Every structure is written in C-alpha cells, then in structure tokens.
Amino acid sequence: MTESGFRSAEDLPEGVSGHLANLILALADNKRLLGIRYSDWILGAPSVEAGIACSAMAQDEWGHARILYAMLRDFGHDPSALEHERSSDEYHSSELLDRDVASWEEFLALNFLWDTALSVQFEMLVESRYEPIHYKVRKLLEEERFHFDHGQGWTSRLLSAEGGRAALAEAFGAAWNACLRGFGPDDDPLSGTLAAHGIVRRDAAGARARWLERVGPVAAETGLARDAGSEWVSTREPVWEDHWLARRRAVEGGPDEDSLARVRGDRNRELLMD
C-alpha cells in the first residue's frame, strides 16, 4: 500500500467508521447464516464427498463470522451479543438466507452465486487502508477458493445433466436479483464513501462487475449473463423497490426462528464447553 493506513477504528475519518462497521456486520451476518445453510446439507447432499464439502464450508463460514464479529469490538459493539442475542429484524443478512434451502439447485445458488458475491466484497478489502481487516482478508480468501470451485463444479455438472439446466435456471433466477443488489446501488453512499477513503478498492458498480466476471461464464448457460465483449453483463437489471439499504437486504423479514434458535443453541454449547 502506498497510502498510510488506519490502525484502529479511532483513526478513521469522521463519517467513515459507521459505514465500515455496517459493512463488517453485514459480512459477518451473511457468513454466520451461510454456514448454517451449508450445514443443513451435510447429510442431504447428493454424494458423500459433497456432504464432506458442506461440512468444511460450514466450518469456514462460522470461523470467518467469528473473526468479523470480534472486529466490531473496536467500533463499540459486544461481539457475543451481536452473534447470539439479536432479534431477526436486527440482522443485516440477505433474504436468500432467511430460511432452509429446499433443493440442491437452490443450495448451488447460494454456494456459487451468493458465496462468490461475498468473496468479491472481501476482495475489495485486500488492500484496505483499514489495517485490522487488511491483514485478515488474504487467509480468508484462500479458504473461499474451495467454495467457488465446489459451486462452479457442481453447477457445470448439473448443466449437462438431463433437466439440470432448467432446474438451475429457475433456482439461479430466483436468487439473481438479491445477488445483483447485494453490492448496493451504483450511488451507494456506503461503498462510495469507503472507496473514496481507500477502505475498499471498488465501489458498488465495480464490485458488481467483478462478480459478473467470475460467475458470468457459467451463469450465461442459464440465460442470466452474457459476454458483452469487454465485460460480462447481467441480462436483468436489479430491482430496488423493496431493498433496505441500511440492512443490505429486502425490507421485509429476517432469519426465521429456527435459524435464530440454532445460533443461540451454538452459544449454549460454547458456554457448556467453557
């Protein structure tokens, strides 16, 4: 990095700290709940190997979430309370993670599309001027490469199977808009402010373009992306009417009670082990 860094939240310029805390919380919440969705398929995956992969990916996501929640202590938050004690309407997680995943195709929409969207947001932090996160992101992204390979491999496999293309097109189509707007609108004040101060290295439009670059070649097989020559583009425009920018999700809803009970159950097990 050529610019001087920020060593703590106290060093951040006025107006930047709140935006960064919001981004970290959204990433942590999505990681925490994505781990639950991965764990749901440990026994239900279509092969033993896929079930083992689901277990490994769940452990990765819970570990990443724990790191992120802990970082929020510097912003005046209680990490344990954030992870285990909030109500559904306080979560900053995508509506894609609100409830159980009904099919393997829907699981792959999370694994290939949404997990990659989260990884792109971490890529924006690799050279962040906020040093506490800059030093943690590289290892996290190394673990995420396996998640992308797993999602891409299984998606390609199903695209060539009888009926697989139609099933994936339906599942991916249902998740596509949430993924597109997960980066925020092009004029998003959060990513715009963080990019202007070198906290992230792409604004919302740049991050979305990077995501399409990664998923577009495969998603094109479902009709959701196309090669525009110099870049991959979505064949659908994001719809923003019900998007709540402050929570980075759809306005209505939040994680269902079963999901929250599992998060709290994890906390009870931790307390018994201490």
Tab-separated table of C-alpha atoms in Angstrom:
chain	number	residue	atom	x	y	z
A	1	MET	CA	0.000	0.000	0.000
A	2	THR	CA	1.312	3.456	-0.871
A	3	GLU	CA	-1.164	5.341	1.324
A	4	SER	CA	-0.864	5.481	5.085
A	5	GLY	CA	-3.179	3.089	6.876
A	6	PHE	CA	-5.701	3.344	9.693
A	7	ARG	CA	-4.597	1.200	12.615
A	8	SER	CA	-7.880	1.273	14.550
A	9	ALA	CA	-11.471	2.445	14.290
A	10	GLU	CA	-10.496	5.556	16.254
A	11	ASP	CA	-8.158	6.577	13.425
A	12	LEU	CA	-10.898	6.546	10.779
A	13	PRO	CA	-12.130	9.883	9.412
A	14	GLU	CA	-15.465	11.195	10.644
A	15	GLY	CA	-18.367	9.555	8.804
A	16	VAL	CA	-16.323	6.545	7.692
A	17	SER	CA	-16.411	4.487	10.896
A	18	GLY	CA	-20.165	3.864	10.814
A	19	HIS	CA	-20.126	2.792	7.172
A	20	LEU	CA	-17.285	0.345	7.760
A	21	ALA	CA	-18.968	-1.115	10.849
A	22	ASN	CA	-22.137	-1.611	8.783
A	23	LEU	CA	-20.195	-3.433	6.067
A	24	ILE	CA	-18.374	-5.680	8.560
A	25	LEU	CA	-21.648	-6.526	10.320
A	26	ALA	CA	-23.352	-7.381	7.019
A	27	LEU	CA	-20.462	-9.636	6.020
A	28	ALA	CA	-20.438	-11.312	9.446
A	29	ASP	CA	-24.206	-11.923	9.468
A	30	ASN	CA	-24.151	-13.370	5.970
A	31	LYS	CA	-21.237	-15.632	6.847
A	32	ARG	CA	-22.909	-16.838	10.036
A	33	LEU	CA	-26.152	-17.771	8.318
A	34	LEU	CA	-24.494	-19.153	5.191
A	35	GLY	CA	-22.652	-21.538	7.486
A	36	ILE	CA	-25.993	-22.771	8.792
A	37	ARG	CA	-27.297	-23.311	5.257
A	38	TYR	CA	-24.159	-25.275	4.372
A	39	SER	CA	-24.515	-27.411	7.489
A	40	ASP	CA	-28.106	-28.277	6.518
A	41	TRP	CA	-26.761	-30.277	3.567
A	42	ILE	CA	-24.055	-32.299	5.290
A	43	LEU	CA	-26.375	-35.316	5.293
A	44	GLY	CA	-28.650	-34.359	2.395
A	45	ALA	CA	-26.014	-33.691	-0.269
A	46	PRO	CA	-26.141	-35.854	-3.426
A	47	SER	CA	-22.852	-37.594	-2.601
A	48	VAL	CA	-20.683	-38.374	0.406
A	49	GLU	CA	-17.963	-36.123	-0.983
A	50	ALA	CA	-20.402	-33.237	-1.354
A	51	GLY	CA	-21.586	-33.737	2.224
A	52	ILE	CA	-17.992	-33.565	3.471
A	53	ALA	CA	-17.510	-30.385	1.427
A	54	CYS	CA	-20.634	-28.874	3.020
A	55	SER	CA	-19.213	-29.607	6.468
A	56	ALA	CA	-15.895	-27.963	5.598
A	57	MET	CA	-17.566	-24.913	4.079
A	58	ALA	CA	-19.843	-24.514	7.104
A	59	GLN	CA	-16.833	-24.543	9.429
A	60	ASP	CA	-15.078	-21.982	7.234
A	61	GLU	CA	-18.046	-19.621	7.300
A	62	TRP	CA	-18.529	-19.844	11.063
A	63	GLY	CA	-14.833	-19.152	11.577
A	64	HIS	CA	-14.951	-16.152	9.249
A	65	ALA	CA	-18.043	-14.799	11.004
A	66	ARG	CA	-16.387	-15.138	14.397
A	67	ILE	CA	-13.383	-13.108	13.186
A	68	LEU	CA	-15.640	-10.385	11.798
A	69	TYR	CA	-17.846	-10.112	14.881
A	70	ALA	CA	-14.711	-9.807	17.022
A	71	MET	CA	-13.505	-6.908	14.874
A	72	LEU	CA	-16.631	-4.941	15.739
A	73	ARG	CA	-15.449	-4.605	19.346
A	74	ASP	CA	-13.284	-1.709	18.162
A	75	PHE	CA	-16.454	0.005	16.952
A	76	GLY	CA	-18.101	-0.192	20.366
A	77	HIS	CA	-20.088	-3.417	19.909
A	78	ASP	CA	-20.264	-6.575	22.016
A	79	PRO	CA	-19.277	-9.388	19.608
A	80	SER	CA	-21.015	-12.111	21.614
A	81	ALA	CA	-24.275	-10.171	21.734
A	82	LEU	CA	-24.089	-9.471	18.009
A	83	GLU	CA	-23.606	-13.122	17.183
A	84	HIS	CA	-26.066	-14.697	19.603
A	85	GLU	CA	-28.560	-12.253	21.095
A	86	ARG	CA	-30.184	-10.168	18.361
A	87	SER	CA	-33.702	-10.426	17.017
A	88	SER	CA	-34.462	-11.278	13.408
A	89	ASP	CA	-35.103	-7.679	12.356
A	90	GLU	CA	-31.629	-6.653	13.524
A	91	TYR	CA	-29.757	-8.900	11.094
A	92	HIS	CA	-28.009	-7.416	8.049
A	93	SER	CA	-28.111	-10.635	6.024
A	94	SER	CA	-29.540	-11.371	2.603
A	95	GLU	CA	-33.097	-12.582	2.260
A	96	LEU	CA	-31.578	-15.602	0.480
A	97	LEU	CA	-30.502	-16.896	3.903
A	98	ASP	CA	-33.736	-16.325	5.829
A	99	ARG	CA	-34.897	-19.942	5.763
A	100	ASP	CA	-33.987	-23.506	4.848
A	101	VAL	CA	-32.881	-24.297	1.313
A	102	ALA	CA	-35.358	-26.619	-0.385
A	103	SER	CA	-33.258	-28.182	-3.161
A	104	TRP	CA	-29.697	-28.835	-4.241
A	105	GLU	CA	-30.165	-26.343	-7.083
A	106	GLU	CA	-31.136	-23.656	-4.564
A	107	PHE	CA	-28.140	-24.667	-2.474
A	108	LEU	CA	-25.895	-24.111	-5.514
A	109	ALA	CA	-27.398	-20.647	-5.980
A	110	LEU	CA	-26.052	-19.852	-2.512
A	111	ASN	CA	-22.766	-21.713	-2.982
A	112	PHE	CA	-21.895	-20.399	-6.440
A	113	LEU	CA	-23.702	-17.049	-6.683
A	114	TRP	CA	-24.056	-15.621	-3.176
A	115	ASP	CA	-20.872	-17.024	-1.635
A	116	THR	CA	-18.955	-15.598	-4.603
A	117	ALA	CA	-20.653	-12.232	-4.099
A	118	LEU	CA	-19.388	-12.226	-0.513
A	119	SER	CA	-15.897	-13.207	-1.654
A	120	VAL	CA	-15.849	-10.287	-4.095
A	121	GLN	CA	-16.667	-7.949	-1.226
A	122	PHE	CA	-13.707	-9.373	0.678
A	123	GLU	CA	-11.503	-8.952	-2.392
A	124	MET	CA	-12.281	-5.229	-2.182
A	125	LEU	CA	-10.655	-5.234	1.265
A	126	VAL	CA	-7.406	-6.989	0.344
A	127	GLU	CA	-5.541	-3.668	0.027
A	128	SER	CA	-7.718	-1.786	2.506
A	129	ARG	CA	-6.205	1.155	4.353
A	130	TYR	CA	-8.000	-0.170	7.449
A	131	GLU	CA	-5.187	-2.382	8.646
A	132	PRO	CA	-7.049	-4.681	11.089
A	133	ILE	CA	-9.125	-6.133	8.244
A	134	HIS	CA	-6.431	-5.829	5.579
A	135	TYR	CA	-4.261	-8.354	7.421
A	136	LYS	CA	-7.058	-10.912	7.885
A	137	VAL	CA	-8.634	-10.986	4.438
A	138	ARG	CA	-5.941	-12.844	2.499
A	139	LYS	CA	-6.193	-16.078	4.511
A	140	LEU	CA	-9.971	-15.924	4.404
A	141	LEU	CA	-9.960	-15.654	0.610
A	142	GLU	CA	-7.615	-18.631	0.327
A	143	GLU	CA	-10.272	-20.763	2.050
A	144	GLU	CA	-13.004	-19.283	-0.140
A	145	ARG	CA	-11.354	-20.527	-3.337
A	146	PHE	CA	-12.534	-24.034	-2.475
A	147	HIS	CA	-16.116	-22.771	-2.085
A	148	PHE	CA	-16.039	-21.258	-5.580
A	149	ASP	CA	-14.538	-24.391	-7.122
A	150	HIS	CA	-17.187	-26.542	-5.423
A	151	GLY	CA	-20.075	-24.356	-6.588
A	152	GLN	CA	-18.732	-23.984	-10.113
A	153	GLY	CA	-18.009	-27.687	-10.431
A	154	TRP	CA	-21.435	-28.815	-9.316
A	155	THR	CA	-23.188	-26.152	-11.384
A	156	SER	CA	-21.341	-27.232	-14.527
A	157	ARG	CA	-22.128	-30.860	-13.723
A	158	LEU	CA	-25.868	-30.198	-13.407
A	159	LEU	CA	-25.966	-28.041	-16.533
A	160	SER	CA	-25.016	-31.111	-18.540
A	161	ALA	CA	-27.491	-33.435	-16.768
A	162	GLU	CA	-30.996	-34.155	-18.011
A	163	GLY	CA	-33.334	-31.480	-16.628
A	164	GLY	CA	-30.469	-29.827	-14.782
A	165	ARG	CA	-30.297	-26.688	-16.895
A	166	ALA	CA	-33.982	-25.851	-16.363
A	167	ALA	CA	-33.786	-26.531	-12.619
A	168	LEU	CA	-30.687	-24.376	-12.242
A	169	ALA	CA	-32.178	-21.593	-14.365
A	170	GLU	CA	-35.159	-21.474	-12.020
A	171	ALA	CA	-33.085	-21.547	-8.816
A	172	PHE	CA	-30.462	-19.092	-10.067
A	173	GLY	CA	-33.144	-16.801	-11.467
A	174	ALA	CA	-34.856	-16.646	-8.073
A	175	ALA	CA	-31.579	-15.623	-6.387
A	176	TRP	CA	-30.171	-13.392	-9.115
A	177	ASN	CA	-31.740	-10.073	-8.119
A	178	ALA	CA	-30.695	-10.418	-4.480
A	179	CYS	CA	-27.127	-11.049	-5.645
A	180	LEU	CA	-27.108	-8.088	-8.030
A	181	ARG	CA	-28.261	-5.659	-5.378
A	182	GLY	CA	-26.185	-7.194	-2.589
A	183	PHE	CA	-23.413	-4.759	-3.575
A	184	GLY	CA	-25.717	-1.762	-3.234
A	185	PRO	CA	-26.841	0.678	-5.944
A	186	ASP	CA	-24.259	2.477	-8.079
A	187	ASP	CA	-24.689	5.608	-5.937
A	188	ASP	CA	-24.497	3.663	-2.660
A	189	PRO	CA	-23.151	6.070	-0.007
A	190	LEU	CA	-21.621	3.199	1.974
A	191	SER	CA	-19.373	1.770	-0.739
A	192	GLY	CA	-18.811	5.202	-2.274
A	193	THR	CA	-17.538	6.674	0.989
A	194	LEU	CA	-15.397	3.644	1.792
A	195	ALA	CA	-13.913	3.618	-1.721
A	196	ALA	CA	-13.129	7.345	-1.548
A	197	HIS	CA	-11.068	6.753	1.616
A	198	GLY	CA	-9.304	3.620	0.360
A	199	ILE	CA	-11.133	1.304	2.772
A	200	VAL	CA	-12.467	-0.724	-0.162
A	201	ARG	CA	-10.871	-0.762	-3.604
A	202	ARG	CA	-14.039	-0.858	-5.718
A	203	ASP	CA	-17.335	0.975	-5.478
A	204	ALA	CA	-20.662	-0.863	-5.826
A	205	ALA	CA	-20.634	-0.840	-9.634
A	206	GLY	CA	-17.053	-2.103	-9.744
A	207	ALA	CA	-17.767	-4.893	-7.279
A	208	ARG	CA	-20.843	-5.990	-9.217
A	209	ALA	CA	-18.806	-6.037	-12.435
A	210	ARG	CA	-16.160	-8.190	-10.743
A	211	TRP	CA	-18.836	-10.640	-9.559
A	212	LEU	CA	-20.271	-10.907	-13.068
A	213	GLU	CA	-16.766	-11.527	-14.391
A	214	ARG	CA	-16.452	-14.505	-12.055
A	215	VAL	CA	-19.912	-16.087	-12.350
A	216	GLY	CA	-20.897	-14.854	-15.816
A	217	PRO	CA	-19.289	-17.582	-17.949
A	218	VAL	CA	-21.289	-20.266	-16.131
A	219	ALA	CA	-24.417	-18.200	-15.417
A	220	ALA	CA	-24.659	-17.477	-19.144
A	221	GLU	CA	-25.750	-21.085	-19.573
A	222	THR	CA	-28.924	-20.208	-17.631
A	223	GLY	CA	-29.560	-17.028	-19.642
A	224	LEU	CA	-28.770	-14.676	-16.749
A	225	ALA	CA	-25.494	-13.218	-18.079
A	226	ARG	CA	-23.891	-12.542	-21.440
A	227	ASP	CA	-20.484	-11.678	-22.800
A	228	ALA	CA	-20.523	-8.023	-23.907
A	229	GLY	CA	-17.031	-8.222	-25.380
A	230	SER	CA	-15.036	-6.280	-22.820
A	231	GLU	CA	-17.047	-7.471	-19.814
A	232	TRP	CA	-19.730	-9.834	-18.603
A	233	VAL	CA	-23.109	-8.189	-18.013
A	234	SER	CA	-26.390	-9.246	-16.458
A	235	THR	CA	-29.354	-9.817	-18.743
A	236	ARG	CA	-31.543	-8.426	-15.950
A	237	GLU	CA	-31.398	-5.041	-14.271
A	238	PRO	CA	-31.505	-5.061	-10.455
A	239	VAL	CA	-34.880	-4.172	-8.942
A	240	TRP	CA	-34.568	-1.866	-5.927
A	241	GLU	CA	-38.153	-1.188	-4.853
A	242	ASP	CA	-38.121	-3.377	-1.721
A	243	HIS	CA	-34.410	-3.046	-0.911
A	244	TRP	CA	-33.472	-1.723	2.536
A	245	LEU	CA	-30.048	-0.161	2.089
A	246	ALA	CA	-29.369	0.204	5.817
A	247	ARG	CA	-29.733	-3.555	6.355
A	248	ARG	CA	-28.368	-4.580	2.950
A	249	ARG	CA	-31.409	-6.765	2.236
A	250	ALA	CA	-35.107	-6.855	1.343
A	251	VAL	CA	-37.195	-4.613	3.578
A	252	GLU	CA	-39.462	-7.311	4.940
A	253	GLY	CA	-38.304	-10.233	7.056
A	254	GLY	CA	-35.129	-11.621	8.506
A	255	PRO	CA	-33.766	-15.027	9.552
A	256	ASP	CA	-36.551	-17.371	10.637
A	257	GLU	CA	-36.935	-18.515	14.235
A	258	ASP	CA	-35.430	-21.926	13.544
A	259	SER	CA	-32.237	-20.300	12.273
A	260	LEU	CA	-32.013	-17.964	15.262
A	261	ALA	CA	-32.633	-20.873	17.644
A	262	ARG	CA	-29.699	-22.709	16.074
A	263	VAL	CA	-27.457	-19.658	16.510
A	264	ARG	CA	-28.460	-19.424	20.172
A	265	GLY	CA	-28.009	-23.169	20.562
A	266	ASP	CA	-24.453	-22.818	19.335
A	267	ARG	CA	-23.911	-20.231	22.081
A	268	ASN	CA	-25.301	-22.580	24.742
A	269	ARG	CA	-22.896	-25.304	23.641
A	270	GLU	CA	-20.000	-22.857	23.822
A	271	LEU	CA	-20.933	-21.902	27.379
A	272	LEU	CA	-21.084	-25.563	28.432
A	273	MET	CA	-17.641	-26.163	26.956
A	274	ASP	CA	-16.058	-23.169	28.734
